[in-house]
PDB file of C-alpha atoms and ligand atoms in Angstrom:
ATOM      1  CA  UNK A 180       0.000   0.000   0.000  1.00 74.00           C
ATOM      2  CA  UNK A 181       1.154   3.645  -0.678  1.00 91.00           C
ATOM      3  CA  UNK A 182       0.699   6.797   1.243  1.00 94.00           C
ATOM      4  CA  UNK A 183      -2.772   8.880  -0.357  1.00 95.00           C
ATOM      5  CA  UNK A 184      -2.010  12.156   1.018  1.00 97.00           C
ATOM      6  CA  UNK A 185      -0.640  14.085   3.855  1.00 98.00           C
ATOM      7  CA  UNK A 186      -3.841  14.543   6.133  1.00 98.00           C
ATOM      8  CA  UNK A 187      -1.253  16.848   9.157  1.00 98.00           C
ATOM      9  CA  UNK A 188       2.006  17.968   8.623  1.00 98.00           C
ATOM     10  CA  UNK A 189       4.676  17.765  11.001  1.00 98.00           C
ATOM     11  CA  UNK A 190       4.764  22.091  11.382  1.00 98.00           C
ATOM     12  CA  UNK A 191       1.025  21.389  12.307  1.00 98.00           C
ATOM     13  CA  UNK A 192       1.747  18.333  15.040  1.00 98.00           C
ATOM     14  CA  UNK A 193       4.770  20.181  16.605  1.00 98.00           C
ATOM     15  CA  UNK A 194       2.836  23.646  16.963  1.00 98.00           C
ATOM     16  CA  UNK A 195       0.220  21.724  18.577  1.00 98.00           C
ATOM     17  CA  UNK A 196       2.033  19.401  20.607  1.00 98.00           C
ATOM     18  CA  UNK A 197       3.820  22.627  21.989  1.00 98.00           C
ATOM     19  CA  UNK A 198       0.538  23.981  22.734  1.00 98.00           C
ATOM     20  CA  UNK A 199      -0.690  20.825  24.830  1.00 98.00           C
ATOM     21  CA  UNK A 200       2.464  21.016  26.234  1.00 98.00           C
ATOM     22  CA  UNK A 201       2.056  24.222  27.687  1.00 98.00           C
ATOM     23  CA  UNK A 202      -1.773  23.712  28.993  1.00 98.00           C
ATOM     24  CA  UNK A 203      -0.722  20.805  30.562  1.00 98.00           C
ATOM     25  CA  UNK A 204       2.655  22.205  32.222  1.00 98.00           C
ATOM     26  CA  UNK A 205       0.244  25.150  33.748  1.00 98.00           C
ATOM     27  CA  UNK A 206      -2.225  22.609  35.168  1.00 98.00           C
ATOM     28  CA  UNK A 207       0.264  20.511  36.770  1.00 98.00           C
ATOM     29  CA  UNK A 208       2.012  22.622  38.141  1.00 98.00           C
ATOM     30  CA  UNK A 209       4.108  21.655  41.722  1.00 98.00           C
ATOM     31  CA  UNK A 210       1.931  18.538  41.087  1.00 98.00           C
ATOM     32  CA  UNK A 211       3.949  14.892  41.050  1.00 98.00           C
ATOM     33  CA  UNK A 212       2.805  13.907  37.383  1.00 98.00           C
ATOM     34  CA  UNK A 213       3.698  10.479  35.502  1.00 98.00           C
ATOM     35  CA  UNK A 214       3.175  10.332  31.721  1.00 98.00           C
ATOM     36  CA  UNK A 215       2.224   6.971  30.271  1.00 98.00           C
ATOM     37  CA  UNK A 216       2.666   5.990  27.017  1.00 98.00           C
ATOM     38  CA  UNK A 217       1.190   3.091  25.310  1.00 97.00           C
ATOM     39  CA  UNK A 218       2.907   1.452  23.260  1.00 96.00           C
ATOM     40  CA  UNK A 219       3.537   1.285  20.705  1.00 95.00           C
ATOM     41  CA  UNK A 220       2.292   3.505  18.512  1.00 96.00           C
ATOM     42  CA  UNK A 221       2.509   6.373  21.400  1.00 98.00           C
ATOM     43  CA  UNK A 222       6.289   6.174  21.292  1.00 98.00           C
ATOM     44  CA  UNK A 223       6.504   9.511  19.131  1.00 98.00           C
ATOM     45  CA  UNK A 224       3.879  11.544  20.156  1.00 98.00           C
ATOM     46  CA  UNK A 225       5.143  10.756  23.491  1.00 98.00           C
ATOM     47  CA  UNK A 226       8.697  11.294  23.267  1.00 98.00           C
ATOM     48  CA  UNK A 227       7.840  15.057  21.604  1.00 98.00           C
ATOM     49  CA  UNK A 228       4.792  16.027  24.307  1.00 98.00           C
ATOM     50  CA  UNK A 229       7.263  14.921  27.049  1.00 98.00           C
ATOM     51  CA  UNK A 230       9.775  17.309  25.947  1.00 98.00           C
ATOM     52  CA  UNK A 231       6.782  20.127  25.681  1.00 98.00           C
ATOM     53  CA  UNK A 232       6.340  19.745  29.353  1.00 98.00           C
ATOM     54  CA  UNK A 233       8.543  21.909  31.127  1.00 97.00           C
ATOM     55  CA  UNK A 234       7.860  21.099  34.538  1.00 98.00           C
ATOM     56  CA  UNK A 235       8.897  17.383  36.229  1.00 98.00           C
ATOM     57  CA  UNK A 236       7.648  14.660  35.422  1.00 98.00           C
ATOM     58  CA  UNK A 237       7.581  10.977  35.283  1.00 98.00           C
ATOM     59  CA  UNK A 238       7.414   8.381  32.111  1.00 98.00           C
ATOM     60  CA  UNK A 239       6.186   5.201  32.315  1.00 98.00           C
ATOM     61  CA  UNK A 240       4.628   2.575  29.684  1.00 97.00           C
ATOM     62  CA  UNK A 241       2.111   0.535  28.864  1.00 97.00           C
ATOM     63  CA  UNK A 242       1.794  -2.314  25.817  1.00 95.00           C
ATOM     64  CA  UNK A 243      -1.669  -3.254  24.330  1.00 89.00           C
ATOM     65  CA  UNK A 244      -1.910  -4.922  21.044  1.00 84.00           C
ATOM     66  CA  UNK A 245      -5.453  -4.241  19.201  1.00 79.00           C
ATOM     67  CA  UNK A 246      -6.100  -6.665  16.226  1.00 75.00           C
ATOM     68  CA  UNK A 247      -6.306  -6.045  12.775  1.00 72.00           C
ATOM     69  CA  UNK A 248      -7.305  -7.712   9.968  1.00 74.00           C
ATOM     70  CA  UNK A 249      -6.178  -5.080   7.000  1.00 76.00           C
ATOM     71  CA  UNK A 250      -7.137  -1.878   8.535  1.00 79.00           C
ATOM     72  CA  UNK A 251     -10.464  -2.986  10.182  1.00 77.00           C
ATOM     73  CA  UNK A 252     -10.277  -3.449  13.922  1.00 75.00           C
ATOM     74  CA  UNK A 253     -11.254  -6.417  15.267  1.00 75.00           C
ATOM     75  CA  UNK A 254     -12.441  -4.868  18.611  1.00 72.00           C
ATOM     76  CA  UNK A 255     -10.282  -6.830  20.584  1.00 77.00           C
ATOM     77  CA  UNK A 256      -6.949  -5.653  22.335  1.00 80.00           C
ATOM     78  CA  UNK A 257      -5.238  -7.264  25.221  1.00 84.00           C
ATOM     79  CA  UNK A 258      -2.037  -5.912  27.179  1.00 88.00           C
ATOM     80  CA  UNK A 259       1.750  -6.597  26.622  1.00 91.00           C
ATOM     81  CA  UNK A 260       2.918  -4.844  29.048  1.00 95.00           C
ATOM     82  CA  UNK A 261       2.238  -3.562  32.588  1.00 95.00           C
ATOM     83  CA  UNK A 262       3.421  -0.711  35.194  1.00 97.00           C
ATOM     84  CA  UNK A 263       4.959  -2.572  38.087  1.00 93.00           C
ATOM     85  CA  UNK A 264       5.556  -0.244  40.784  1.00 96.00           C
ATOM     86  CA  UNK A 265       2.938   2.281  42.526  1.00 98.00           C
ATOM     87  CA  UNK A 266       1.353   4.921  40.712  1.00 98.00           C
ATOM     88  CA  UNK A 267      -0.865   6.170  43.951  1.00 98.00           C
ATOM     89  CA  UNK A 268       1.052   9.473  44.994  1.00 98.00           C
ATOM     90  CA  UNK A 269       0.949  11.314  41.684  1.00 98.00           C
ATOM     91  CA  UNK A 270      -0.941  12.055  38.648  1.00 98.00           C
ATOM     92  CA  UNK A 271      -1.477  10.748  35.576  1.00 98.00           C
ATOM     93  CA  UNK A 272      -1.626  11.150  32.301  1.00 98.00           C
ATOM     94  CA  UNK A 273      -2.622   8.691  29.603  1.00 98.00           C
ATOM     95  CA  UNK A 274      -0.558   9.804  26.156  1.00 98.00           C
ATOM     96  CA  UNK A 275      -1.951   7.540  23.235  1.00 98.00           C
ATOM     97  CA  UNK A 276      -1.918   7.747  19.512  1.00 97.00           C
ATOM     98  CA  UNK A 277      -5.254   7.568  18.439  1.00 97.00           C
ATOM     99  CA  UNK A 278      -8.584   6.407  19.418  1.00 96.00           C
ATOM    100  CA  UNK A 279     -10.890   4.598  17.315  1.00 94.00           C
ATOM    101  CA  UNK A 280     -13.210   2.528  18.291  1.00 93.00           C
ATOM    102  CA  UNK A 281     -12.409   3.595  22.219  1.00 94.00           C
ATOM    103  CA  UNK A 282     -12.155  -0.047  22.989  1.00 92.00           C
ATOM    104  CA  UNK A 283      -8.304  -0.560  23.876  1.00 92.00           C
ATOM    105  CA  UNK A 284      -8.451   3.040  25.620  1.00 94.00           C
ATOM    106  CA  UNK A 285     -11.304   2.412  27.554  1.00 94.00           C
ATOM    107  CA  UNK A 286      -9.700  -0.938  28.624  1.00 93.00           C
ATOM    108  CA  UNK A 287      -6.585   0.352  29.465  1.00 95.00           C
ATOM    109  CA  UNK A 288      -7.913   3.747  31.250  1.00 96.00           C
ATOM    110  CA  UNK A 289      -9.942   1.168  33.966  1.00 95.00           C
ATOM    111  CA  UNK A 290      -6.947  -0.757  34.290  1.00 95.00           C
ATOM    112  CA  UNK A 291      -4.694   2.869  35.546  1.00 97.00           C
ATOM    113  CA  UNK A 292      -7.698   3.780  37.057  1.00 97.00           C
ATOM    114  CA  UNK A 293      -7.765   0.518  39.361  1.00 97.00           C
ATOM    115  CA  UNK A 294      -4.001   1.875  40.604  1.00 97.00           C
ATOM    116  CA  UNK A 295      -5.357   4.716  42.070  1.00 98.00           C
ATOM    117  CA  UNK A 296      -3.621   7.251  41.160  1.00 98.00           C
ATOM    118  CA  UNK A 297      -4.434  10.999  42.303  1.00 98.00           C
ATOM    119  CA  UNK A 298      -6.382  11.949  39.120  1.00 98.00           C
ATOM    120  CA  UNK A 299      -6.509  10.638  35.344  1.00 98.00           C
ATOM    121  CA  UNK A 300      -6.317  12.307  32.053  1.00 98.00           C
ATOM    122  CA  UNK A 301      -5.956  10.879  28.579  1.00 98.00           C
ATOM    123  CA  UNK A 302      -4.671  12.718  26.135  1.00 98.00           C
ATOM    124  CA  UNK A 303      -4.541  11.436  22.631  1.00 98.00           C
ATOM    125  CA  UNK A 304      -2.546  12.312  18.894  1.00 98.00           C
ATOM    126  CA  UNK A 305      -5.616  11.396  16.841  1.00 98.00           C
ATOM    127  CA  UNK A 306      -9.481  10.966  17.329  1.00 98.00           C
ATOM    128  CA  UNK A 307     -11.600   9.348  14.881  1.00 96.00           C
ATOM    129  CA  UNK A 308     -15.207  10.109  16.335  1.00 95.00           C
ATOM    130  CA  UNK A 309     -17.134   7.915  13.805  1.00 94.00           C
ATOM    131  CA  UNK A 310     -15.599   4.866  14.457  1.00 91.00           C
ATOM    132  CA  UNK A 311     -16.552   4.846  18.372  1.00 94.00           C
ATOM    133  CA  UNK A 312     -17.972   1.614  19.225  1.00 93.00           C
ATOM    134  CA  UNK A 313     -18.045   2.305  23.024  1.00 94.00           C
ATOM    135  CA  UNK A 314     -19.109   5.016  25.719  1.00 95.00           C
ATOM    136  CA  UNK A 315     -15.184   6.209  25.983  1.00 95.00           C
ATOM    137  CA  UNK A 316     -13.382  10.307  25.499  1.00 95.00           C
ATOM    138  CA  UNK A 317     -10.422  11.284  25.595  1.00 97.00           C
ATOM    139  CA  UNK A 318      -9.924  14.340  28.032  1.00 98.00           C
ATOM    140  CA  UNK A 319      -8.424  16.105  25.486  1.00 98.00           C
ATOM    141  CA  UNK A 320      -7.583  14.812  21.798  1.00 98.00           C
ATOM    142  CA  UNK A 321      -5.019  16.507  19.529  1.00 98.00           C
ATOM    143  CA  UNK A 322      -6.295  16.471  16.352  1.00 98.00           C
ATOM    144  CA  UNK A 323      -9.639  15.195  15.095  1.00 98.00           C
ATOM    145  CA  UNK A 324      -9.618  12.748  11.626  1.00 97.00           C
ATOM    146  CA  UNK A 325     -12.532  11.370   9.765  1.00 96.00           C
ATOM    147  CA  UNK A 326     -12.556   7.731   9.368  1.00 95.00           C
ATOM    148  CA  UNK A 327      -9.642   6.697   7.090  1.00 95.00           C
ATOM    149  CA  UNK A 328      -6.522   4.728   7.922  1.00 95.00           C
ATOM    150  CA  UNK A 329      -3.857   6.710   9.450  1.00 97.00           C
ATOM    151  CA  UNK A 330       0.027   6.266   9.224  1.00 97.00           C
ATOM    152  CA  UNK A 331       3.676   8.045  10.684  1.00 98.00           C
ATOM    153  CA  UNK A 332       3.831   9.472  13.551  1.00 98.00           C
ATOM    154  CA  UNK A 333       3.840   6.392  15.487  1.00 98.00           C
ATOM    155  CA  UNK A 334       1.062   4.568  13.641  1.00 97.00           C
ATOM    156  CA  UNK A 335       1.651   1.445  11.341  1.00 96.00           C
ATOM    157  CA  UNK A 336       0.436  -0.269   8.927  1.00 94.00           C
ATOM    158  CA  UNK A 337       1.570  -4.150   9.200  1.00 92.00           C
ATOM    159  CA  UNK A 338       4.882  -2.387  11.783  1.00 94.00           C
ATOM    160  CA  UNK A 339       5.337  -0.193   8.818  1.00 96.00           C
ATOM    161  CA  UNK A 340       5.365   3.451   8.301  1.00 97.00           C
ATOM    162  CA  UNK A 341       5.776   4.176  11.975  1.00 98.00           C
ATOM    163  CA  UNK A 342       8.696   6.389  11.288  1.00 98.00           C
ATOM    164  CA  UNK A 343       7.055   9.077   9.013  1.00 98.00           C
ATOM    165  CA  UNK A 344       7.247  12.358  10.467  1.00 98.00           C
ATOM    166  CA  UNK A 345       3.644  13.834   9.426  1.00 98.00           C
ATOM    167  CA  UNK A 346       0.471  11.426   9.623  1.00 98.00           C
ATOM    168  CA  UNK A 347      -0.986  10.698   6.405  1.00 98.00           C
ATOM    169  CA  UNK A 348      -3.616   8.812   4.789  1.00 97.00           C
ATOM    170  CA  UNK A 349      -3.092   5.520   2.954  1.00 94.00           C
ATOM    171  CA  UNK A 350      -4.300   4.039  -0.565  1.00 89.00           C
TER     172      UNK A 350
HETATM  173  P1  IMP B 590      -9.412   1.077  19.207  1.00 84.60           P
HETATM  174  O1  IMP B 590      -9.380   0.083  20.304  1.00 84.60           O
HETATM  175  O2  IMP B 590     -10.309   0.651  18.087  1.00 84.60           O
HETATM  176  O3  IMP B 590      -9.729   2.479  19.665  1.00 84.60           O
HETATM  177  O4  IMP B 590      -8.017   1.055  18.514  1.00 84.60           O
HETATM  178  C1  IMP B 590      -6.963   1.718  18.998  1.00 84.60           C
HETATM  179  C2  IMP B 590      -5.695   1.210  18.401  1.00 84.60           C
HETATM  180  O5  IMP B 590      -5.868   0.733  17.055  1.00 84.60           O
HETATM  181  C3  IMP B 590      -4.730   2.351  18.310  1.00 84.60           C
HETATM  182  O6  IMP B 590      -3.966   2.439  19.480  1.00 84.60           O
HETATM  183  C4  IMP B 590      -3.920   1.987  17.092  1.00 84.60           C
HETATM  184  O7  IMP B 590      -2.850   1.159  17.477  1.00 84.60           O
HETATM  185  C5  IMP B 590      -4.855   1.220  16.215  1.00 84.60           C
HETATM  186  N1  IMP B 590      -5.471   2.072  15.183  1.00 84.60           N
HETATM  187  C6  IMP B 590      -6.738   2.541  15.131  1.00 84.60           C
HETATM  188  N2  IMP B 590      -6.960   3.287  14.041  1.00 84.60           N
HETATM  189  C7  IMP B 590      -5.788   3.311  13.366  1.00 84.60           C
HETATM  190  C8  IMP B 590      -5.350   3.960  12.157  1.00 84.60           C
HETATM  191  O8  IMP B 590      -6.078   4.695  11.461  1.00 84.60           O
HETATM  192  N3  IMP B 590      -4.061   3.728  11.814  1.00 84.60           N
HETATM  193  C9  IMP B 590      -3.208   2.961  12.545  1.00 84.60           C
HETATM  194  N4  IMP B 590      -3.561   2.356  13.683  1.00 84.60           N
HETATM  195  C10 IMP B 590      -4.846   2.526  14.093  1.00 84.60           C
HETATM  196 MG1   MG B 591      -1.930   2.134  19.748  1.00 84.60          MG
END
């Protein structure tokens, strides 16, 4: 498969990855904060919103795996990896890629939740609205896409394309 078209740039992700950035390092402010990625397609909008936060914080990770056949989810996800020490004394926030049907997000948001920690926020790259198959938001979403198949940024197709530097559409 080939790349359609460019649907963000990478000017337009970095200006508004600064932006979060900023929102977020007022409201946390003098507050212990932990940043969880999941992986793996967070791993790049992570490693950039990180570095937009300029107070302290904390990163930890998560793995789910959501399953694909082509680029129609199957609704199921289940978890790779886990956080194995005590989240309780700080906040969190959730950084993920992109939400679709809500269903890995939603899974893995009750699964933080359940470690208590002093408050929970997800923030996410993407959001594509149409495809939500269950009650689930983000707190605050990035960027909003209609319902084609994203790559870059983090996002694959088949492990590939995760590299790209803008998000675009494919074939
Ligand atoms: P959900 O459980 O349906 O919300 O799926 C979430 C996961 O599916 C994301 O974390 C991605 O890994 C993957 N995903 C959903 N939509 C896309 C897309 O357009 N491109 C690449 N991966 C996607
Ligand atoms: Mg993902």
């Amino acid at each position: 498969m080939n790349i359609k078209k460019i649907l963000i740039s990478e000017e337009e992700i970095r200006a508004k990855i600064r932006e979060t950035g900023k929102i977020l390092s007022e409201e946390y402010k003098g507050k212990p904060l932990i940043i969880i990625g999941v992986l793996k397609g967070s791993f790049v909008f992570l490693s950039d919103l990180c570095r937009a936060v300029e107070i302290p914080c904390e990163i930890e990770f998560v793995g789910a795996k959501s399953y694909y056949s082509g680029t129609v989810s199957s609704g199921e996800a289940s978890f790779t990896l886990d956080i194995d020490r005590d989240i309780s004394g700080s906040h969190v926030i959730i950084a993920e890629d992109i939400i679709d049907t809500g269903i890995t997000l939603k899974k893995i948001a009750e699964h933080i939740k359940a470690k208590n920690p002093l408050s929970l926020k997800v923030v996410t790259l993407l959001d594509k609205p149409e495809r939500r198959a269950v009650d689930f938001e983000a707190d605050m979403s990035l960027f909003e896409i209609p319902d084609v198949f994203a790559v870059g940024f983090g996002l694959d197709y088949g492990e590939n394309y995760r590299n790209l530097p803008y998000i675009a559409e494919l074939e």
